[in-house]
Short mmCIF file of C-alpha atoms in Angstrom, two decimals:
data_model
loop_
_atom_site.label_atom_id
_atom_site.label_comp_id
_atom_site.label_asym_id
_atom_site.label_seq_id
_atom_site.Cartn_x
_atom_site.Cartn_y
_atom_site.Cartn_z
CA UNK A 546 0.21 -0.14 -0.33
CA UNK A 547 3.07 2.48 0.76
CA UNK A 548 4.70 1.34 -2.11
CA UNK A 549 1.66 2.65 -4.57
CA UNK A 550 0.76 5.73 -2.05
CA UNK A 551 5.09 6.76 -3.30
CA UNK A 552 4.49 6.07 -7.18
CA UNK A 553 0.69 7.26 -7.15
CA UNK A 554 2.19 10.71 -5.28
CA UNK A 555 5.92 11.51 -7.52
CA UNK A 556 3.03 10.60 -10.64
CA UNK A 557 0.55 13.37 -9.41
CA UNK A 558 4.11 15.27 -9.31
CA UNK A 559 6.02 14.44 -11.58
CA UNK A 560 3.36 16.51 -14.03
CA UNK A 561 3.07 18.97 -11.88
CA UNK A 562 6.17 20.02 -12.88
CA UNK A 563 5.53 18.95 -16.10
CA UNK A 564 2.65 21.79 -16.17
CA UNK A 565 4.84 24.03 -14.01
CA UNK A 566 8.25 23.88 -16.78
CA UNK A 567 6.33 23.66 -20.59
CA UNK A 568 10.04 24.66 -22.08
CA UNK A 569 10.60 20.75 -20.25
CA UNK A 570 7.69 19.25 -21.88
CA UNK A 571 8.85 20.18 -24.68
CA UNK A 572 11.72 19.54 -24.82
CA UNK A 573 10.79 16.12 -23.28
CA UNK A 574 8.35 15.62 -26.53
CA UNK A 575 11.25 17.20 -29.14
CA UNK A 576 13.66 14.95 -27.85
CA UNK A 577 11.98 11.53 -27.86
CA UNK A 578 10.17 12.28 -31.38
CA UNK A 579 13.49 12.22 -32.48
CA UNK A 580 15.05 9.84 -30.92
CA UNK A 581 12.01 7.58 -32.55
CA UNK A 582 13.40 8.48 -35.59
CA UNK A 583 17.70 7.02 -34.98
CA UNK A 584 18.42 10.58 -35.05
CA UNK A 585 20.56 11.56 -31.70
CA UNK A 586 19.41 14.98 -30.36
CA UNK A 587 20.60 18.10 -27.47
CA UNK A 588 19.70 20.56 -25.96
CA UNK A 589 22.18 22.93 -26.10
CA UNK A 590 22.48 25.95 -23.91
CA UNK A 591 19.62 27.54 -24.69
CA UNK A 592 17.25 25.27 -23.76
CA UNK A 593 17.21 24.75 -27.56
CA UNK A 594 16.50 20.61 -29.38
CA UNK A 595 20.07 21.06 -31.76
CA UNK A 596 19.99 17.38 -33.94
CA UNK A 597 21.84 16.40 -36.51
CA UNK A 598 20.12 14.78 -40.79
CA UNK A 599 22.46 13.71 -42.89
CA UNK A 600 24.97 15.80 -41.97
CA UNK A 601 23.75 19.23 -41.49
CA UNK A 602 23.19 20.22 -37.74
CA UNK A 603 19.87 21.82 -37.63
CA UNK A 604 17.81 23.27 -34.02
CA UNK A 605 14.37 23.69 -32.58
CA UNK A 606 13.33 26.31 -31.30
CA UNK A 607 11.39 25.33 -27.47
CA UNK A 608 9.50 28.39 -27.23
CA UNK A 609 7.56 27.94 -24.14
CA UNK A 610 5.57 31.29 -24.80
CA UNK A 611 3.66 29.86 -28.33
CA UNK A 612 2.99 26.47 -27.89
CA UNK A 613 0.60 26.15 -31.00
CA UNK A 614 4.35 27.43 -33.48
CA UNK A 615 6.62 24.39 -33.82
CA UNK A 616 10.13 26.49 -35.54
CA UNK A 617 12.99 24.67 -37.33
CA UNK A 618 15.90 25.85 -38.18
CA UNK A 619 19.12 25.94 -39.97
CA UNK A 620 22.05 28.00 -38.84
CA UNK A 621 24.42 29.93 -40.58
CA UNK A 622 24.43 27.65 -43.85
CA UNK A 623 26.31 30.39 -45.90
CA UNK A 624 29.45 32.42 -43.89
CA UNK A 625 29.22 36.57 -45.43
CA UNK A 626 32.22 37.81 -46.63
CA UNK A 627 32.41 40.93 -49.18
CA UNK A 628 29.48 43.69 -49.55
CA UNK A 629 28.86 42.24 -53.10
CA UNK A 630 28.48 39.27 -51.38
CA UNK A 631 26.05 40.72 -49.43
CA UNK A 632 24.11 42.03 -52.09
CA UNK A 633 23.78 38.74 -53.64
CA UNK A 634 22.54 36.90 -50.62
CA UNK A 635 20.17 39.54 -50.58
CA UNK A 636 18.57 38.78 -53.68
CA UNK A 637 18.94 34.97 -53.46
CA UNK A 638 17.54 35.28 -49.78
CA UNK A 639 14.66 36.92 -51.45
CA UNK A 640 14.54 34.76 -54.50
CA UNK A 641 13.96 32.22 -52.02
CA UNK A 642 10.93 34.23 -49.54
CA UNK A 643 8.89 34.24 -52.85
CA UNK A 644 8.98 31.07 -54.14
CA UNK A 645 9.38 29.01 -51.42
CA UNK A 646 6.05 27.52 -48.63
CA UNK A 647 7.00 27.67 -45.39
CA UNK A 648 11.09 28.31 -45.59
CA UNK A 649 13.00 31.88 -44.70
CA UNK A 650 15.98 31.93 -45.27
CA UNK A 651 17.41 35.39 -43.44
CA UNK A 652 21.04 37.29 -43.96
CA UNK A 653 22.17 38.72 -40.83
CA UNK A 654 24.79 41.81 -41.78
CA UNK A 655 25.83 41.89 -38.54
CA UNK A 656 27.65 38.39 -38.27
CA UNK A 657 27.63 37.97 -41.87
CA UNK A 658 25.37 34.83 -42.27
CA UNK A 659 22.72 33.40 -43.95
CA UNK A 660 20.54 31.33 -42.12
CA UNK A 661 16.95 29.47 -43.07
CA UNK A 662 13.98 28.24 -40.99
CA UNK A 663 10.90 26.87 -41.20
CA UNK A 664 7.27 27.39 -38.62
CA UNK A 665 4.23 25.97 -38.90
CA UNK A 666 0.65 26.56 -36.48
CA UNK A 667 0.10 24.23 -34.44
CA UNK A 668 -3.15 22.73 -32.22
CA UNK A 669 -0.90 21.17 -30.04
CA UNK A 670 2.42 21.06 -29.66
CA UNK A 671 2.49 17.52 -30.24
CA UNK A 672 1.72 18.07 -34.17
CA UNK A 673 3.91 18.68 -35.95
CA UNK A 674 5.11 15.44 -36.37
CA UNK A 675 3.64 14.17 -39.22
CA UNK A 676 5.38 17.13 -40.46
CA UNK A 677 8.41 16.88 -39.73
CA UNK A 678 10.18 15.38 -42.41
CA UNK A 679 8.63 17.45 -45.44
CA UNK A 680 9.45 20.42 -43.31
CA UNK A 681 13.79 19.75 -43.18
CA UNK A 682 12.91 18.44 -46.70
CA UNK A 683 12.24 22.55 -47.78
CA UNK A 684 14.79 23.21 -45.69
CA UNK A 685 17.63 20.94 -47.19
CA UNK A 686 15.93 22.28 -50.37
CA UNK A 687 15.89 25.66 -49.67
CA UNK A 688 19.85 25.50 -48.75
CA UNK A 689 21.02 24.38 -51.61
CA UNK A 690 19.04 26.45 -54.14
CA UNK A 691 20.80 29.75 -52.29
CA UNK A 692 24.37 27.40 -52.24
CA UNK A 693 23.63 27.53 -56.58
CA UNK A 694 22.76 30.72 -57.01
CA UNK A 695 25.12 32.12 -54.14
CA UNK A 696 27.77 30.24 -56.68
CA UNK A 697 26.31 31.76 -60.06
#
């Protein structure tokens, strides 16, 4: 009886901890899913979830303030090395943004880096799962198209 009561107390306590810490709950949802899919995720120092797919590092933005938004980021995939290249990067990003669904490319002029992200709205945090692989594919295609435009 004591053992059963203790288990019940621990279960209730863990539920309460999740309710009080939605960031940890989101991290657990994302990390568990990624592990199920064969990835090796880890939570970074900002609390986002980092993982590799096809040798490329991605991040899932963990935003406990907006549980109906899901964002995957491919950061710093291109380094802008000159003023001329910056202008070309803005044009390539604009092209990506106008042609691709969901994905958006950004040029950070202070850091001289380009990132691309995919952001969707969902009803509840677990609803990202059926969209996840397609989001990764869109990000990889966007980065590839951006790179091709920069090399022309």
